[in-house]
Amino acid sequence: MDSGNIAWVLISTALVLFMTPGLAFFYGGMVRSKNFLAMLMQNYFAMGLLAVLWVLFGASIAFGNLGDGGWFGGFDFAGFQDITINSKQFAAFTGGIPDPLFLAFQMTFAIITPALITGATADRLKFAGYAVLIGVWLLVVYSPVAHWAFGGGWIAEMGAFDFAGGLVVHINAGAAALAVLLVIGARKGHGKEPMAPHALPWTLLGTGILWFGWIGFNAGSALAANAIAAQALLNTIIAPAAAMLGWLLVEKLKGKHVTTLGAASGAVAGMVAITPCAGFVGTGPSLIIGFLAGIICYLALFIKEAAKLDDALDVIAVHLVGGIFGSIALGLFADSAVNEIIPDGLFLGGGSDLLVDQIVAVAAVFAFALVATYIIAKAIDMTIGLRVDEETEDIGLDQALHAETAYNNL
Amino acid sequence: MDSGNIAWVLISTALVLFMTPGLAFFYGGMVRSKNFLAMLMQNYFAMGLLAVLWVLFGASIAFGNLGDGGWFGGFDFAGFQDITINSKQFAAFTGGIPDPLFLAFQMTFAIITPALITGATADRLKFAGYAVLIGVWLLVVYSPVAHWAFGGGWIAEMGAFDFAGGLVVHINAGAAALAVLLVIGARKGHGKEPMAPHALPWTLLGTGILWFGWIGFNAGSALAANAIAAQALLNTIIAPAAAMLGWLLVEKLKGKHVTTLGAASGAVAGMVAITPCAGFVGTGPSLIIGFLAGIICYLALFIKEAAKLDDALDVIAVHLVGGIFGSIALGLFADSAVNEIIPDGLFLGGGSDLLVDQIVAVAAVFAFALVATYIIAKAIDMTIGLRVDEETEDIGLDQALHAETAYNNL
Amino acid sequence: MDSGNIAWVLISTALVLFMTPGLAFFYGGMVRSKNFLAMLMQNYFAMGLLAVLWVLFGASIAFGNLGDGGWFGGFDFAGFQDITINSKQFAAFTGGIPDPLFLAFQMTFAIITPALITGATADRLKFAGYAVLIGVWLLVVYSPVAHWAFGGGWIAEMGAFDFAGGLVVHINAGAAALAVLLVIGARKGHGKEPMAPHALPWTLLGTGILWFGWIGFNAGSALAANAIAAQALLNTIIAPAAAMLGWLLVEKLKGKHVTTLGAASGAVAGMVAITPCAGFVGTGPSLIIGFLAGIICYLALFIKEAAKLDDALDVIAVHLVGGIFGSIALGLFADSAVNEIIPDGLFLGGGSDLLVDQIVAVAAVFAFALVATYIIAKAIDMTIGLRVDEETEDIGLDQALHAETAYNNL
Amino acid sequence: MKKITAVVKPFRVDEVKEALKGAGVAGMTVSEVQGFGRQAGHTEVYRGAEYTVDFVPKVKFEVIVDDAEVQGIVDAIVTSAKTGKIGDGKIWVTSVDELIRIRTGELGTDAI
Amino acid sequence: MKKITAVVKPFRVDEVKEALKGAGVAGMTVSEVQGFGRQAGHTEVYRGAEYTVDFVPKVKFEVIVDDAEVQGIVDAIVTSAKTGKIGDGKIWVTSVDELIRIRTGELGTDAI
Amino acid sequence: MKKITAVVKPFRVDEVKEALKGAGVAGMTVSEVQGFGRQAGHTEVYRGAEYTVDFVPKVKFEVIVDDAEVQGIVDAIVTSAKTGKIGDGKIWVTSVDELIRIRTGELGTDAI
Ligand SMILES: Nc1ncnc2c1ncn2[C@@H]1O[C@H](COP(=O)(O)OP(=O)(O)O)[C@@H](O)[C@H]1O
Ligand SMILES: Nc1ncnc2c1ncn2[C@@H]1O[C@H](COP(=O)(O)OP(=O)(O)O)[C@@H](O)[C@H]1O
Ligand SMILES: Nc1ncnc2c1ncn2[C@@H]1O[C@H](COP(=O)(O)OP(=O)(O)O)[C@@H](O)[C@H]1O
């Protein structure tokens, strides 16, 4: 056991844990003030519920039967059975960091991924329905997909790669968001009232926390304090930076104004796109991937218009499209000189094998998450209900669901 | 000197330092807006005053005469005398991290512990009185108790354990809060006016920062980047998670609403309760301790009603009761397979020895902190005064004490 | 490659990256609400633009021709050419952390330094002019000066030292701020309207983030997880603490009130002053340097009055004066027992050689930054314009430049 | 001239504004207020303690109009603000002695 | 009908509200305002510079009542808002031509 | 007595306040409001979507004065608030039946 590697994964776990509060505020600043606390609640509650469910079942489903090339990790490690400070269940795979640490690190991914959905569904989810949704989703969608790609399942065996979660996190959550939107429909007043962000400073604060935490997300995924982690860290700074410039450039070309929210959104788009590539590509490609992600995710904003979907805070444009773009870009820019476990991508002379595998993986995760989530959401909607009634929407979720008000000045 | 261990304690120190701003906002969101800055001030000022006092005297009182089984560390290291980058005063005890690092890490505990009291006394402390209170308290209460339990004093020698501060931090501060409340009495209007939190988003932000920092607090207390730190980190995520669920469950059973503040409070209760246990118990017990802490601390809210104490932000219910519960739970769930330095607890077949020691330690710290703090607070109150006058309370501390206003929109 | 050292520099990089959002809020809370987003934008945009420019040219200008004792690093590493996960361009200098990591760590310094200027110029910069300003400044001022002191250029060869950026960061940015002020003049209404901080809680939050991140800034500059880093970390806690006390003491002596902003400003003044000294001085001197910095920077507030400069958020008093004081104090307190690479300072019996070198370095950086920045700013002002028109200032930059509003309650 | 003041539910602000525009109103002044009335306040929960919040967020419109237009505008507000549930709010009409447009110094109905 | 407007100190809001309820008031509208008056503003400190803040936070109550009730309600406000120190605030009474309850369309004193 | 209400641009608040003081006003009550009028709202941008914000931030002054002083005070406001650009705001004057100083119970012009 190398203490430097352990130190790095310990702090990376803390960093990724901190991302969920960051996400809460990133989203929370954009909703109307009457729904601010409800947005925070959904995200913080994910930390409570999903950590527990991960220990009970999720971790086992994702990382049981490690490297089996299959679909499902089983229940061998349910309740963290046989996971102790001395156990070596994952040692070969993780390079020797303690088992509880590896599963804790992965837990933080399992927390934030379902929470990403809340951006799409803002301002209208019933709390009980939401709780069931993310709980079931963790076990039925997230954990299996994590097994496929992170746990040595069929995607890994096929030869597709996902450094820190382009497939497992962003496409997965993005497709799920799309599915839930198809079930619950638009916010009351959508398209008629402006619904301006109630306080962008919170969103900017969230962006700062997310970027900070994303260093742990991507560079921590090296599971070691080595040069690959160093490259992943570098990429996680410069790709978002370039993406911010890309997004702002389109803003400037399209209208007169560059916006604070544009800077934040562009940066996040870059973080998303570089996630699958972080420890697999070099510096130049990172800049290119980031810059293009800023432009592409901006342009993807039109999807919700076209599809008449009320994706309130643009989970589709940023996470789904950004995740797809990054996962496919890996097939182009993967660099075996950066990380010997990956073959070179198309642009580095490695041929199209990796690219094809990446596309297959993207399609599979997208399709599975979309269909499975649609079924789950529909079932919840038809039983306990997934959407609040009109009056609750009018009054605001904070007061109606949580008996609280975000700002009390009188 | 192992660079991985040093790296981990370096960053853990930064994490714990960051907790005090987190605490400032956790508390600050709950007070009325006219007292928001005063709450921030009290917490930030603790960082200034107590860091200096720690160097001058506190560290020596706590960690002088290391392992003497006694009551007081003396003044050998006052002003960090003989503490250099090459000194090895604590090497045997700390496993070899540099002396200045060990004392810096401990400094961050010495800062946040007195600051915890400000939650109970919100909205009515005179600033000068407060400054004297925490300064004296650091030297007369905190540092000795730290010696007893962390510095190899009588509590450690007796055989009681405290991984990261159930006794030293939470019971200590909780009992002190109780004592100060007995001296200063209730806020003007308490029980008549609602005094709703003025802006819960700050509280949620503080919760996120606290949780993040608590990883350093607990897992950093291993003083090494090893498997015990890994288990402590895991426990510091899952116990708060389970505690959040426990707290929200009671909320749901009692009323109709689960609240954002409930989620935050439950999580913090779990952090408190797992603190003494973090590197001593396994995964399952952590979930149980957390879940019960959420329920118990919620139920402990009635204490302030029963005792007619205006514990404004519930330091007693969360820190005192949570700390007692966690410290006693250690006597039940301690697991020598997790950490060989501790004997097994009652439920793991280790008999009741540890449990008894834990109870003795709890009682001793509680009694000492209560009595000593009462005397200190009373003396301050009778001399320079510890509580503001009515007019200041009406106008608000921000304007009256600090000549500032939190929000200026006009 | 030592994994502990790498882990420490990885997380330190993340910490310093997080400082720029911290700075955004530190400043943002002090401006009027109509300019809050513009302030955030300037800082976040620095993360986007400067990260990219650093990769393209800045890093090469700063760290090319390493140790040449010269003025300019050249373009050998432009676009991170020849910087790979296996390259060892800087290994001898950095003690073996991977090249991409060293340049990423330094990148975060290159981002925050230009951003420091925004405090002086608050509420009146044109966005396009600002973008050009910081871009050009990075390449023409920051990167060369970084070469002189950090990259083994003439300042290093002369024998002056700068642990983490007293010269390169604070004097540099402070002198630049002064130069830009000379070009753009005062805010409309300056001296007539009060222009109170619109929401100090953001400023306090920023202070907390800055302090947290500064641990990475200073202790990370050891480029290793060793005892020097430990001392630097300790100093980065206690010097700001003592500085807070110093600042508040003067406040108390001068007026009736100690203020929250005073606590925050004092702490930041201490962080600035200890930056050049962090890994070079012992514990006692740190307390002294910090305490004096709090007093001196407070007194330096009069400079802007005397010079009739509208240094909106006191970049001159805090960064320029604090940086000068710290850099000169190093000539007095440098301690070869703390760090063998530095000779003892005047007060430690090392004679005045170091002190003289420090003064020469201070003067050189100040003069160069002042003149070069003045030319750049003047050129921008005369071409695309650096300052908004009166109407924009009246309406506020948020709406006029970014088509956004910070707070939307209706 | 008359001043029409209307206190309405916040989520009706857009409708009321559009109705006023539709009724030919050229200007109005709006502010956030808190209302107390037949509409019971709601319960909030603070760490286990329930307390009643008497005040409900409302939005106040103030519109100065020519006497002849009062009825039409009142009707427009009623129509657009009405949900039929308690708490829809009030409209009151008061007399204005004089009105001045700051920019031009115009007086009376010319200043509307 | 009359409209009674009262500007009071913020920490008296609860007392005034209860006093109004006690005096039989069925509804009121409240807002945050800033007052300037004999009560000197306070000094604030910004990095060593002291400046005077002229405006003091106040809360404004607006209550529409039947003419007969004006005196009783004014008295209730005076009693509950008075601290005896400068800055306790003002009450003013104006005439209301018409009042409409949006929900029902009721007019005049029926709408109160 | 009359009540003068003025809705002005936010960055003119200091000037107007000083002008009122200069005109001998001993007290006033101020609040933040949103205005709609000839001054077009502005465009805001939200992730590529442009939308018009109809409401513009304004500040409302309320001053109760003796009848004799109305003209002078109105003039003071006009002078200090005027920029000459659309949106400078309105002033309106209404009648006040009674004024009470809470602290002393003084009535009418004595209470001003
Ligand atoms: N007498 C009153 N004076 C001033 N405002 C009132 C009065 N009565 C009600 N209001 C305002 O009208 C709002 C709605 O009144 P309420 O009695 O709740 O419902 P409704 O108008 O449907 O009967 C209140 O929230 C308050 O703002
Ligand atoms: N002439 C006025 N017009 C409008 N509001 C006023 C006037 N005078 C005072 N006020 C309001 O009443 C408040 C209290 O007035 P002040 O003169 O400070 O004390 P007091 O009423 O005790 O004499 C002020 O803060 C302001 O809100
Ligand atoms: N009829 C009205 N009733 C109430 N307030 C009005 C009215 N017309 C304008 N206002 C207020 O006056 C402000 C300025 O009016 P506007 O028409 O934009 O410019 P101007 O007064 O220069 O013609 C508006 O923003 C609004 O607050």
mmCIF file of C-alpha atoms in Angstrom, chain F residues 11-112:
data_model
loop_
_atom_site.group_PDB
_atom_site.id
_atom_site.type_symbol
_atom_site.label_atom_id
_atom_site.label_comp_id
_atom_site.label_asym_id
_atom_site.label_seq_id
_atom_site.Cartn_x
_atom_site.Cartn_y
_atom_site.Cartn_z
ATOM 1 C CA PHE F 11 -28.656 55.968 -9.014
ATOM 2 C CA ARG F 12 -30.359 59.259 -8.246
ATOM 3 C CA VAL F 13 -31.334 58.270 -4.711
ATOM 4 C CA ASP F 14 -28.533 60.181 -3.044
ATOM 5 C CA GLU F 15 -29.174 63.329 -5.036
ATOM 6 C CA VAL F 16 -32.894 63.236 -4.331
ATOM 7 C CA LYS F 17 -32.347 62.620 -0.646
ATOM 8 C CA GLU F 18 -29.948 65.534 -0.413
ATOM 9 C CA ALA F 19 -32.305 67.763 -2.384
ATOM 10 C CA LEU F 20 -35.142 66.880 -0.028
ATOM 11 C CA LYS F 21 -32.997 67.639 2.979
ATOM 12 C CA GLY F 22 -32.020 70.873 1.314
ATOM 13 C CA ALA F 23 -35.676 71.717 0.807
ATOM 14 C CA GLY F 24 -36.209 71.380 4.538
ATOM 15 C CA VAL F 25 -37.807 67.961 4.608
ATOM 16 C CA ALA F 26 -37.405 66.435 8.048
ATOM 17 C CA GLY F 27 -38.438 62.934 7.216
ATOM 18 C CA MET F 28 -39.195 60.543 4.391
ATOM 19 C CA THR F 29 -39.841 56.903 3.719
ATOM 20 C CA VAL F 30 -38.148 55.091 0.881
ATOM 21 C CA SER F 31 -38.597 51.703 -0.736
ATOM 22 C CA GLU F 32 -37.389 49.604 -3.630
ATOM 23 C CA VAL F 33 -39.893 49.129 -6.417
ATOM 24 C CA GLN F 34 -39.976 47.969 -9.997
ATOM 25 C CA GLY F 35 -41.247 50.269 -12.692
ATOM 26 C CA PHE F 36 -42.894 49.732 -16.018
ATOM 27 C CA GLY F 37 -43.385 52.545 -18.462
ATOM 28 C CA ARG F 38 -42.246 54.195 -21.624
ATOM 29 C CA GLN F 39 -38.685 53.322 -20.775
ATOM 30 C CA ALA F 40 -38.419 50.019 -22.530
ATOM 31 C CA GLY F 41 -37.403 47.155 -20.340
ATOM 32 C CA HIS F 42 -34.071 45.615 -21.143
ATOM 33 C CA THR F 43 -33.125 42.338 -22.679
ATOM 34 C CA GLU F 44 -31.635 39.619 -20.551
ATOM 35 C CA VAL F 45 -29.982 36.511 -21.827
ATOM 36 C CA TYR F 46 -30.459 33.081 -20.351
ATOM 37 C CA ARG F 47 -28.442 30.351 -22.000
ATOM 38 C CA GLY F 48 -28.919 31.645 -25.490
ATOM 39 C CA ALA F 49 -32.530 32.651 -25.002
ATOM 40 C CA GLU F 50 -33.195 36.363 -24.981
ATOM 41 C CA TYR F 51 -36.157 37.630 -23.046
ATOM 42 C CA THR F 52 -37.383 41.046 -22.190
ATOM 43 C CA VAL F 53 -37.481 42.187 -18.620
ATOM 44 C CA ASP F 54 -40.313 44.675 -18.497
ATOM 45 C CA PHE F 55 -39.626 45.920 -15.030
ATOM 46 C CA VAL F 56 -36.860 48.351 -14.286
ATOM 47 C CA PRO F 57 -35.549 48.905 -10.759
ATOM 48 C CA LYS F 58 -36.755 52.177 -9.270
ATOM 49 C CA VAL F 59 -36.824 53.753 -5.862
ATOM 50 C CA LYS F 60 -39.945 55.229 -4.336
ATOM 51 C CA PHE F 61 -39.886 58.209 -1.968
ATOM 52 C CA GLU F 62 -42.849 59.094 0.204
ATOM 53 C CA VAL F 63 -42.837 62.433 1.967
ATOM 54 C CA ILE F 64 -45.616 63.968 3.966
ATOM 55 C CA VAL F 65 -45.565 67.720 3.961
ATOM 56 C CA ASP F 66 -47.538 70.755 4.801
ATOM 57 C CA ASP F 67 -49.698 71.938 1.889
ATOM 58 C CA ALA F 68 -47.651 75.082 1.532
ATOM 59 C CA GLU F 69 -44.477 73.217 0.874
ATOM 60 C CA VAL F 70 -45.682 70.926 -1.863
ATOM 61 C CA GLN F 71 -44.520 72.977 -4.790
ATOM 62 C CA GLY F 72 -41.033 73.586 -3.462
ATOM 63 C CA ILE F 73 -40.502 69.953 -2.703
ATOM 64 C CA VAL F 74 -41.829 68.756 -6.000
ATOM 65 C CA ASP F 75 -39.428 71.113 -7.683
ATOM 66 C CA ALA F 76 -36.559 69.849 -5.586
ATOM 67 C CA ILE F 77 -37.322 66.288 -6.609
ATOM 68 C CA VAL F 78 -37.682 67.162 -10.269
ATOM 69 C CA THR F 79 -34.365 68.976 -10.291
ATOM 70 C CA SER F 80 -32.457 66.273 -8.498
ATOM 71 C CA ALA F 81 -34.003 63.262 -10.220
ATOM 72 C CA LYS F 82 -34.004 64.528 -13.773
ATOM 73 C CA THR F 83 -31.537 63.090 -16.252
ATOM 74 C CA GLY F 84 -33.629 64.040 -19.242
ATOM 75 C CA LYS F 85 -33.818 60.462 -20.450
ATOM 76 C CA ILE F 86 -36.959 58.382 -20.606
ATOM 77 C CA GLY F 87 -37.705 56.675 -17.328
ATOM 78 C CA ASP F 88 -36.845 59.504 -14.985
ATOM 79 C CA GLY F 89 -40.064 58.731 -13.171
ATOM 80 C CA LYS F 90 -43.176 60.315 -11.775
ATOM 81 C CA ILE F 91 -44.228 62.363 -8.823
ATOM 82 C CA TRP F 92 -47.755 62.301 -7.522
ATOM 83 C CA VAL F 93 -49.450 64.215 -4.786
ATOM 84 C CA THR F 94 -52.298 62.938 -2.637
ATOM 85 C CA SER F 95 -54.175 64.276 0.337
ATOM 86 C CA VAL F 96 -53.541 63.128 3.858
ATOM 87 C CA ASP F 97 -56.359 63.344 6.357
ATOM 88 C CA GLU F 98 -54.346 62.916 9.485
ATOM 89 C CA LEU F 99 -50.797 62.289 10.616
ATOM 90 C CA ILE F 100 -49.695 60.939 13.993
ATOM 91 C CA ARG F 101 -46.223 60.758 15.485
ATOM 92 C CA ILE F 102 -46.147 57.465 17.300
ATOM 93 C CA ARG F 103 -43.580 58.510 19.860
ATOM 94 C CA THR F 104 -45.468 61.529 21.152
ATOM 95 C CA GLY F 105 -48.968 61.185 19.827
ATOM 96 C CA GLU F 106 -48.620 64.599 18.175
ATOM 97 C CA LEU F 107 -51.096 65.177 15.404
ATOM 98 C CA GLY F 108 -51.233 66.924 12.045
ATOM 99 C CA THR F 109 -48.451 69.188 10.899
ATOM 100 C CA ASP F 110 -46.875 68.985 14.334
ATOM 101 C CA ALA F 111 -46.199 65.363 13.624
ATOM 102 C CA ILE F 112 -44.317 65.974 10.408
#
